[in-house]
């Protein structure tokens, strides 16, 4: 038995109210990302003149600073799940780490640029949930997300629901995204799979025992 991570993606059929909620959560993630990036840049400038100034670089550090400032920065923050803001800060922390690793040579491949501010309408609308009410409902036609509630899917979730009911899969996270004017949800799933001992084929490999010499050089050896 082996455990692997697999993604399941479904198109959503949200109501107008749910569309606004989905867009609001993605906007909240963008606000948190931009706020965090501005904070990092400010602290970097201060650090150049005063090495004692700490630059918030990791997700826990960024989240701690956000919790201190959110009432002043985004007084409407309670309208969305806290996961929306954490999603934006998590994306920023990953981008900062990738830039740092690329600059130091710890990351292979093409050089990674420093994170940029995200502009509404120009960046991809997306938001990730790792805690809260994340469910694939038994009717195989609906999913549930924190604060947004129960959403209908365009297609059946039968394959994923069956694994969850059998106890061979576990939901790790869910992410919403918008492509053109369509909304999607992607579930990251931890799946248990049986690895077969053989490939199921009966192919036989043999060696010709009648050959005395596998190679002969020009000298006869």
PDB file of C-alpha atoms in Angstrom:
ATOM      1  CA  UNK A   1       0.000   0.000   0.000  1.00  0.00           C
ATOM      2  CA  UNK A   2       1.306   3.433  -0.955  1.00  0.00           C
ATOM      3  CA  UNK A   3       0.069   6.960  -0.197  1.00  0.00           C
ATOM      4  CA  UNK A   4       0.091   9.507  -3.034  1.00  0.00           C
ATOM      5  CA  UNK A   5      -1.250  13.027  -3.494  1.00  0.00           C
ATOM      6  CA  UNK A   6      -3.787  13.559  -6.241  1.00  0.00           C
ATOM      7  CA  UNK A   7      -5.908  16.479  -7.445  1.00  0.00           C
ATOM      8  CA  UNK A   8      -9.582  16.422  -8.413  1.00  0.00           C
ATOM      9  CA  UNK A   9     -10.963  19.457 -10.280  1.00  0.00           C
ATOM     10  CA  UNK A  10     -14.640  20.266 -10.770  1.00  0.00           C
ATOM     11  CA  UNK A  11     -16.454  23.089 -12.539  1.00  0.00           C
ATOM     12  CA  UNK A  12     -18.846  24.934 -10.249  1.00  0.00           C
ATOM     13  CA  UNK A  13     -22.374  26.181 -10.878  1.00  0.00           C
ATOM     14  CA  UNK A  14     -22.629  28.986  -8.294  1.00  0.00           C
ATOM     15  CA  UNK A  15     -25.588  31.280  -7.710  1.00  0.00           C
ATOM     16  CA  UNK A  16     -25.097  35.054  -8.217  1.00  0.00           C
ATOM     17  CA  UNK A  17     -24.653  35.454  -4.456  1.00  0.00           C
ATOM     18  CA  UNK A  18     -22.067  32.674  -4.385  1.00  0.00           C
ATOM     19  CA  UNK A  19     -20.245  34.220  -7.338  1.00  0.00           C
ATOM     20  CA  UNK A  20     -19.823  37.395  -5.337  1.00  0.00           C
ATOM     21  CA  UNK A  21     -18.576  35.378  -2.348  1.00  0.00           C
ATOM     22  CA  UNK A  22     -16.065  33.508  -4.496  1.00  0.00           C
ATOM     23  CA  UNK A  23     -14.790  36.759  -5.992  1.00  0.00           C
ATOM     24  CA  UNK A  24     -14.628  38.355  -2.533  1.00  0.00           C
ATOM     25  CA  UNK A  25     -12.445  35.562  -1.174  1.00  0.00           C
ATOM     26  CA  UNK A  26     -10.065  35.797  -4.125  1.00  0.00           C
ATOM     27  CA  UNK A  27      -9.950  39.562  -3.681  1.00  0.00           C
ATOM     28  CA  UNK A  28      -9.158  39.116   0.008  1.00  0.00           C
ATOM     29  CA  UNK A  29      -6.256  36.828  -0.880  1.00  0.00           C
ATOM     30  CA  UNK A  30      -4.957  39.481  -3.297  1.00  0.00           C
ATOM     31  CA  UNK A  31      -5.261  42.236  -0.669  1.00  0.00           C
ATOM     32  CA  UNK A  32      -3.320  40.197   1.895  1.00  0.00           C
ATOM     33  CA  UNK A  33      -0.607  39.384  -0.670  1.00  0.00           C
ATOM     34  CA  UNK A  34      -0.157  43.033  -1.656  1.00  0.00           C
ATOM     35  CA  UNK A  35      -0.197  44.227   1.954  1.00  0.00           C
ATOM     36  CA  UNK A  36       2.406  41.634   2.928  1.00  0.00           C
ATOM     37  CA  UNK A  37       4.630  42.502  -0.031  1.00  0.00           C
ATOM     38  CA  UNK A  38       4.505  46.214   0.822  1.00  0.00           C
ATOM     39  CA  UNK A  39       5.440  45.372   4.411  1.00  0.00           C
ATOM     40  CA  UNK A  40       8.366  43.204   3.302  1.00  0.00           C
ATOM     41  CA  UNK A  41       9.692  45.939   1.006  1.00  0.00           C
ATOM     42  CA  UNK A  42       9.422  48.544   3.754  1.00  0.00           C
ATOM     43  CA  UNK A  43      11.291  46.335   6.228  1.00  0.00           C
ATOM     44  CA  UNK A  44      13.952  45.503   3.628  1.00  0.00           C
ATOM     45  CA  UNK A  45      14.626  49.207   3.110  1.00  0.00           C
ATOM     46  CA  UNK A  46      14.847  49.743   6.880  1.00  0.00           C
ATOM     47  CA  UNK A  47      17.074  46.677   7.279  1.00  0.00           C
ATOM     48  CA  UNK A  48      19.652  48.164   4.913  1.00  0.00           C
ATOM     49  CA  UNK A  49      20.248  51.053   7.315  1.00  0.00           C
ATOM     50  CA  UNK A  50      19.462  49.186  10.530  1.00  0.00           C
ATOM     51  CA  UNK A  51      20.345  45.435  10.548  1.00  0.00           C
ATOM     52  CA  UNK A  52      18.314  45.011  13.740  1.00  0.00           C
ATOM     53  CA  UNK A  53      15.070  45.415  11.782  1.00  0.00           C
ATOM     54  CA  UNK A  54      13.536  41.989  11.162  1.00  0.00           C
ATOM     55  CA  UNK A  55      11.986  41.275   7.781  1.00  0.00           C
ATOM     56  CA  UNK A  56       8.858  39.048   7.938  1.00  0.00           C
ATOM     57  CA  UNK A  57       9.686  36.327   5.429  1.00  0.00           C
ATOM     58  CA  UNK A  58       7.846  33.154   6.420  1.00  0.00           C
ATOM     59  CA  UNK A  59       4.131  32.436   6.571  1.00  0.00           C
ATOM     60  CA  UNK A  60       3.971  32.406  10.417  1.00  0.00           C
ATOM     61  CA  UNK A  61       5.745  35.787  10.547  1.00  0.00           C
ATOM     62  CA  UNK A  62       3.543  37.325   7.855  1.00  0.00           C
ATOM     63  CA  UNK A  63       0.392  35.931   9.455  1.00  0.00           C
ATOM     64  CA  UNK A  64       1.387  37.338  12.840  1.00  0.00           C
ATOM     65  CA  UNK A  65       1.911  40.810  11.339  1.00  0.00           C
ATOM     66  CA  UNK A  66      -1.396  40.577   9.463  1.00  0.00           C
ATOM     67  CA  UNK A  67      -3.340  39.728  12.629  1.00  0.00           C
ATOM     68  CA  UNK A  68      -1.878  42.831  14.264  1.00  0.00           C
ATOM     69  CA  UNK A  69      -2.812  45.133  11.398  1.00  0.00           C
ATOM     70  CA  UNK A  70      -5.940  43.627   9.806  1.00  0.00           C
ATOM     71  CA  UNK A  71      -8.450  45.791  11.685  1.00  0.00           C
ATOM     72  CA  UNK A  72      -6.825  48.930  10.322  1.00  0.00           C
ATOM     73  CA  UNK A  73      -5.837  47.556   6.895  1.00  0.00           C
ATOM     74  CA  UNK A  74      -9.056  45.669   6.108  1.00  0.00           C
ATOM     75  CA  UNK A  75     -11.852  46.489   8.579  1.00  0.00           C
ATOM     76  CA  UNK A  76     -14.145  44.273   6.481  1.00  0.00           C
ATOM     77  CA  UNK A  77     -11.896  41.214   6.917  1.00  0.00           C
ATOM     78  CA  UNK A  78     -14.562  39.265   8.859  1.00  0.00           C
ATOM     79  CA  UNK A  79     -16.728  39.049   5.715  1.00  0.00           C
ATOM     80  CA  UNK A  80     -14.431  36.324   4.384  1.00  0.00           C
ATOM     81  CA  UNK A  81     -12.854  33.182   5.770  1.00  0.00           C
ATOM     82  CA  UNK A  82      -9.516  33.722   7.487  1.00  0.00           C
ATOM     83  CA  UNK A  83      -8.200  31.149   5.016  1.00  0.00           C
ATOM     84  CA  UNK A  84      -8.533  33.695   2.210  1.00  0.00           C
ATOM     85  CA  UNK A  85      -5.993  36.032   3.812  1.00  0.00           C
ATOM     86  CA  UNK A  86      -3.764  33.134   4.819  1.00  0.00           C
ATOM     87  CA  UNK A  87      -3.859  31.954   1.194  1.00  0.00           C
ATOM     88  CA  UNK A  88      -2.537  35.282  -0.072  1.00  0.00           C
ATOM     89  CA  UNK A  89       0.199  35.399   2.561  1.00  0.00           C
ATOM     90  CA  UNK A  90       1.143  31.777   1.889  1.00  0.00           C
ATOM     91  CA  UNK A  91       1.562  32.507  -1.814  1.00  0.00           C
ATOM     92  CA  UNK A  92       3.778  35.471  -0.942  1.00  0.00           C
ATOM     93  CA  UNK A  93       5.911  33.428   1.475  1.00  0.00           C
ATOM     94  CA  UNK A  94       6.411  30.747  -1.205  1.00  0.00           C
ATOM     95  CA  UNK A  95       7.392  33.376  -3.779  1.00  0.00           C
ATOM     96  CA  UNK A  96       9.880  34.972  -1.376  1.00  0.00           C
ATOM     97  CA  UNK A  97      11.434  31.590  -0.610  1.00  0.00           C
ATOM     98  CA  UNK A  98      11.686  30.711  -4.294  1.00  0.00           C
ATOM     99  CA  UNK A  99      13.377  34.044  -5.031  1.00  0.00           C
ATOM    100  CA  UNK A 100      15.789  33.601  -2.136  1.00  0.00           C
ATOM    101  CA  UNK A 101      16.635  29.997  -3.099  1.00  0.00           C
ATOM    102  CA  UNK A 102      17.107  30.977  -6.735  1.00  0.00           C
ATOM    103  CA  UNK A 103      19.406  33.833  -5.820  1.00  0.00           C
ATOM    104  CA  UNK A 104      21.525  31.651  -3.516  1.00  0.00           C
ATOM    105  CA  UNK A 105      21.737  28.791  -6.017  1.00  0.00           C
ATOM    106  CA  UNK A 106      19.658  26.358  -3.969  1.00  0.00           C
ATOM    107  CA  UNK A 107      16.916  26.334  -6.615  1.00  0.00           C
ATOM    108  CA  UNK A 108      17.682  24.917 -10.043  1.00  0.00           C
ATOM    109  CA  UNK A 109      16.280  26.164 -13.315  1.00  0.00           C
ATOM    110  CA  UNK A 110      15.622  29.654 -14.601  1.00  0.00           C
ATOM    111  CA  UNK A 111      16.166  32.595 -12.215  1.00  0.00           C
ATOM    112  CA  UNK A 112      13.101  33.537 -10.185  1.00  0.00           C
ATOM    113  CA  UNK A 113      12.212  37.226  -9.942  1.00  0.00           C
ATOM    114  CA  UNK A 114      11.195  39.077  -6.805  1.00  0.00           C
ATOM    115  CA  UNK A 115       7.436  38.944  -6.089  1.00  0.00           C
ATOM    116  CA  UNK A 116       5.265  41.589  -7.736  1.00  0.00           C
ATOM    117  CA  UNK A 117       2.065  43.284  -6.658  1.00  0.00           C
ATOM    118  CA  UNK A 118      -1.120  41.697  -7.971  1.00  0.00           C
ATOM    119  CA  UNK A 119      -3.559  43.861  -9.900  1.00  0.00           C
ATOM    120  CA  UNK A 120      -7.264  43.147 -10.095  1.00  0.00           C
ATOM    121  CA  UNK A 121      -8.222  41.907 -13.521  1.00  0.00           C
ATOM    122  CA  UNK A 122      -4.623  41.145 -14.506  1.00  0.00           C
ATOM    123  CA  UNK A 123      -3.751  38.369 -12.080  1.00  0.00           C
ATOM    124  CA  UNK A 124      -5.391  34.998 -11.716  1.00  0.00           C
ATOM    125  CA  UNK A 125      -8.263  34.914  -9.234  1.00  0.00           C
ATOM    126  CA  UNK A 126      -7.528  32.089  -6.802  1.00  0.00           C
ATOM    127  CA  UNK A 127      -7.839  31.230  -3.131  1.00  0.00           C
ATOM    128  CA  UNK A 128      -6.875  28.149  -1.114  1.00  0.00           C
ATOM    129  CA  UNK A 129      -8.511  26.590   1.957  1.00  0.00           C
ATOM    130  CA  UNK A 130      -6.648  24.231   4.293  1.00  0.00           C
ATOM    131  CA  UNK A 131      -8.945  24.225   7.338  1.00  0.00           C
ATOM    132  CA  UNK A 132     -12.632  24.626   8.057  1.00  0.00           C
ATOM    133  CA  UNK A 133     -15.678  23.016   6.457  1.00  0.00           C
ATOM    134  CA  UNK A 134     -14.166  21.456   3.326  1.00  0.00           C
ATOM    135  CA  UNK A 135     -16.451  18.658   2.182  1.00  0.00           C
ATOM    136  CA  UNK A 136     -17.554  16.683  -0.845  1.00  0.00           C
ATOM    137  CA  UNK A 137     -21.205  15.941  -0.131  1.00  0.00           C
ATOM    138  CA  UNK A 138     -22.618  12.398  -0.462  1.00  0.00           C
ATOM    139  CA  UNK A 139     -25.150  13.398  -3.151  1.00  0.00           C
ATOM    140  CA  UNK A 140     -22.207  13.642  -5.613  1.00  0.00           C
ATOM    141  CA  UNK A 141     -23.489  16.988  -6.871  1.00  0.00           C
ATOM    142  CA  UNK A 142     -22.386  19.496  -4.224  1.00  0.00           C
ATOM    143  CA  UNK A 143     -19.269  20.582  -2.327  1.00  0.00           C
ATOM    144  CA  UNK A 144     -18.888  22.714   0.777  1.00  0.00           C
ATOM    145  CA  UNK A 145     -16.290  25.423   1.416  1.00  0.00           C
ATOM    146  CA  UNK A 146     -15.623  27.612   4.486  1.00  0.00           C
ATOM    147  CA  UNK A 147     -17.891  30.688   4.721  1.00  0.00           C
ATOM    148  CA  UNK A 148     -19.011  30.274   1.094  1.00  0.00           C
ATOM    149  CA  UNK A 149     -21.219  27.302   1.923  1.00  0.00           C
ATOM    150  CA  UNK A 150     -22.614  24.545  -0.294  1.00  0.00           C
ATOM    151  CA  UNK A 151     -22.019  24.925  -4.039  1.00  0.00           C
ATOM    152  CA  UNK A 152     -23.383  22.858  -6.893  1.00  0.00           C
ATOM    153  CA  UNK A 153     -20.976  21.218  -9.350  1.00  0.00           C
ATOM    154  CA  UNK A 154     -21.535  20.893 -13.081  1.00  0.00           C
ATOM    155  CA  UNK A 155     -20.313  17.298 -13.100  1.00  0.00           C
ATOM    156  CA  UNK A 156     -20.615  14.356 -10.746  1.00  0.00           C
ATOM    157  CA  UNK A 157     -18.071  13.982  -7.953  1.00  0.00           C
ATOM    158  CA  UNK A 158     -18.721  10.216  -7.901  1.00  0.00           C
ATOM    159  CA  UNK A 159     -15.110   9.025  -8.228  1.00  0.00           C
ATOM    160  CA  UNK A 160     -13.846  11.206  -5.391  1.00  0.00           C
ATOM    161  CA  UNK A 161     -16.897  10.634  -3.183  1.00  0.00           C
ATOM    162  CA  UNK A 162     -16.521   6.873  -3.537  1.00  0.00           C
ATOM    163  CA  UNK A 163     -12.908   6.998  -2.345  1.00  0.00           C
ATOM    164  CA  UNK A 164     -13.829   9.203   0.614  1.00  0.00           C
ATOM    165  CA  UNK A 165     -16.667   6.892   1.617  1.00  0.00           C
ATOM    166  CA  UNK A 166     -14.378   3.863   1.390  1.00  0.00           C
ATOM    167  CA  UNK A 167     -11.822   5.569   3.631  1.00  0.00           C
ATOM    168  CA  UNK A 168      -9.043   5.321   1.031  1.00  0.00           C
ATOM    169  CA  UNK A 169      -8.763   9.089   0.545  1.00  0.00           C
ATOM    170  CA  UNK A 170      -8.495  12.195   2.714  1.00  0.00           C
ATOM    171  CA  UNK A 171      -9.037  15.839   1.759  1.00  0.00           C
ATOM    172  CA  UNK A 172      -5.940  17.956   2.420  1.00  0.00           C
ATOM    173  CA  UNK A 173      -7.061  21.256   0.918  1.00  0.00           C
ATOM    174  CA  UNK A 174      -9.342  22.914  -1.611  1.00  0.00           C
ATOM    175  CA  UNK A 175      -8.652  25.787  -3.981  1.00  0.00           C
ATOM    176  CA  UNK A 176     -11.045  27.944  -5.963  1.00  0.00           C
ATOM    177  CA  UNK A 177     -10.073  29.674  -9.198  1.00  0.00           C
ATOM    178  CA  UNK A 178     -11.673  31.546 -12.069  1.00  0.00           C
ATOM    179  CA  UNK A 179     -10.923  30.996 -15.747  1.00  0.00           C
ATOM    180  CA  UNK A 180     -12.691  33.509 -17.984  1.00  0.00           C
ATOM    181  CA  UNK A 181     -16.122  33.628 -16.351  1.00  0.00           C
ATOM    182  CA  UNK A 182     -16.163  30.065 -15.002  1.00  0.00           C
ATOM    183  CA  UNK A 183     -15.381  29.035 -11.447  1.00  0.00           C
ATOM    184  CA  UNK A 184     -13.609  25.821 -10.492  1.00  0.00           C
ATOM    185  CA  UNK A 185     -12.727  24.000  -7.283  1.00  0.00           C
ATOM    186  CA  UNK A 186      -9.685  21.719  -6.991  1.00  0.00           C
ATOM    187  CA  UNK A 187      -9.293  19.288  -4.116  1.00  0.00           C
ATOM    188  CA  UNK A 188      -5.857  18.060  -3.086  1.00  0.00           C
ATOM    189  CA  UNK A 189      -6.390  14.500  -1.891  1.00  0.00           C
ATOM    190  CA  UNK A 190      -4.188  12.020  -0.060  1.00  0.00           C
ATOM    191  CA  UNK A 191      -4.977   8.656  -1.652  1.00  0.00           C
ATOM    192  CA  UNK A 192      -4.015   5.134  -0.594  1.00  0.00           C
ATOM    193  CA  UNK A 193      -3.210   2.867  -3.515  1.00  0.00           C
ATOM    194  CA  UNK A 194      -2.266  -0.767  -3.786  1.00  0.00           C
ATOM    195  CA  UNK A 195       0.980  -1.240  -5.684  1.00  0.00           C
ATOM    196  CA  UNK A 196       1.010  -4.572  -7.596  1.00  0.00           C
ATOM    197  CA  UNK A 197       3.977  -6.881  -7.112  1.00  0.00           C
ATOM    198  CA  UNK A 198       4.241  -7.386 -10.904  1.00  0.00           C
ATOM    199  CA  UNK A 199       3.100  -5.545 -13.976  1.00  0.00           C
ATOM    200  CA  UNK A 200       0.598  -8.279 -14.746  1.00  0.00           C
ATOM    201  CA  UNK A 201       2.444  -9.507 -17.853  1.00  0.00           C
ATOM    202  CA  UNK A 202       4.003 -12.955 -18.358  1.00  0.00           C
ATOM    203  CA  UNK A 203       6.858 -11.905 -20.649  1.00  0.00           C
ATOM    204  CA  UNK A 204       9.853 -14.274 -20.415  1.00  0.00           C
ATOM    205  CA  UNK A 205      13.433 -13.152 -20.828  1.00  0.00           C
ATOM    206  CA  UNK A 206      15.963 -15.848 -21.771  1.00  0.00           C
ATOM    207  CA  UNK A 207      19.655 -16.188 -22.529  1.00  0.00           C
ATOM    208  CA  UNK A 208      21.012 -18.272 -25.426  1.00  0.00           C
ATOM    209  CA  UNK A 209      23.194 -20.846 -23.654  1.00  0.00           C
ATOM    210  CA  UNK A 210      24.783 -22.027 -26.935  1.00  0.00           C
ATOM    211  CA  UNK A 211      27.088 -19.031 -27.317  1.00  0.00           C
ATOM    212  CA  UNK A 212      30.631 -19.729 -26.058  1.00  0.00           C
ATOM    213  CA  UNK A 213      32.096 -16.279 -26.769  1.00  0.00           C
ATOM    214  CA  UNK A 214      30.135 -13.030 -26.620  1.00  0.00           C
ATOM    215  CA  UNK A 215      32.856 -11.066 -28.472  1.00  0.00           C
ATOM    216  CA  UNK A 216      35.906 -11.934 -30.579  1.00  0.00           C
ATOM    217  CA  UNK A 217      38.634  -9.438 -31.492  1.00  0.00           C
ATOM    218  CA  UNK A 218      40.787  -9.431 -34.651  1.00  0.00           C
ATOM    219  CA  UNK A 219      43.577 -11.373 -32.903  1.00  0.00           C
ATOM    220  CA  UNK A 220      41.243 -14.310 -32.339  1.00  0.00           C
ATOM    221  CA  UNK A 221      40.942 -13.750 -28.604  1.00  0.00           C
TER     222      UNK A 221
END
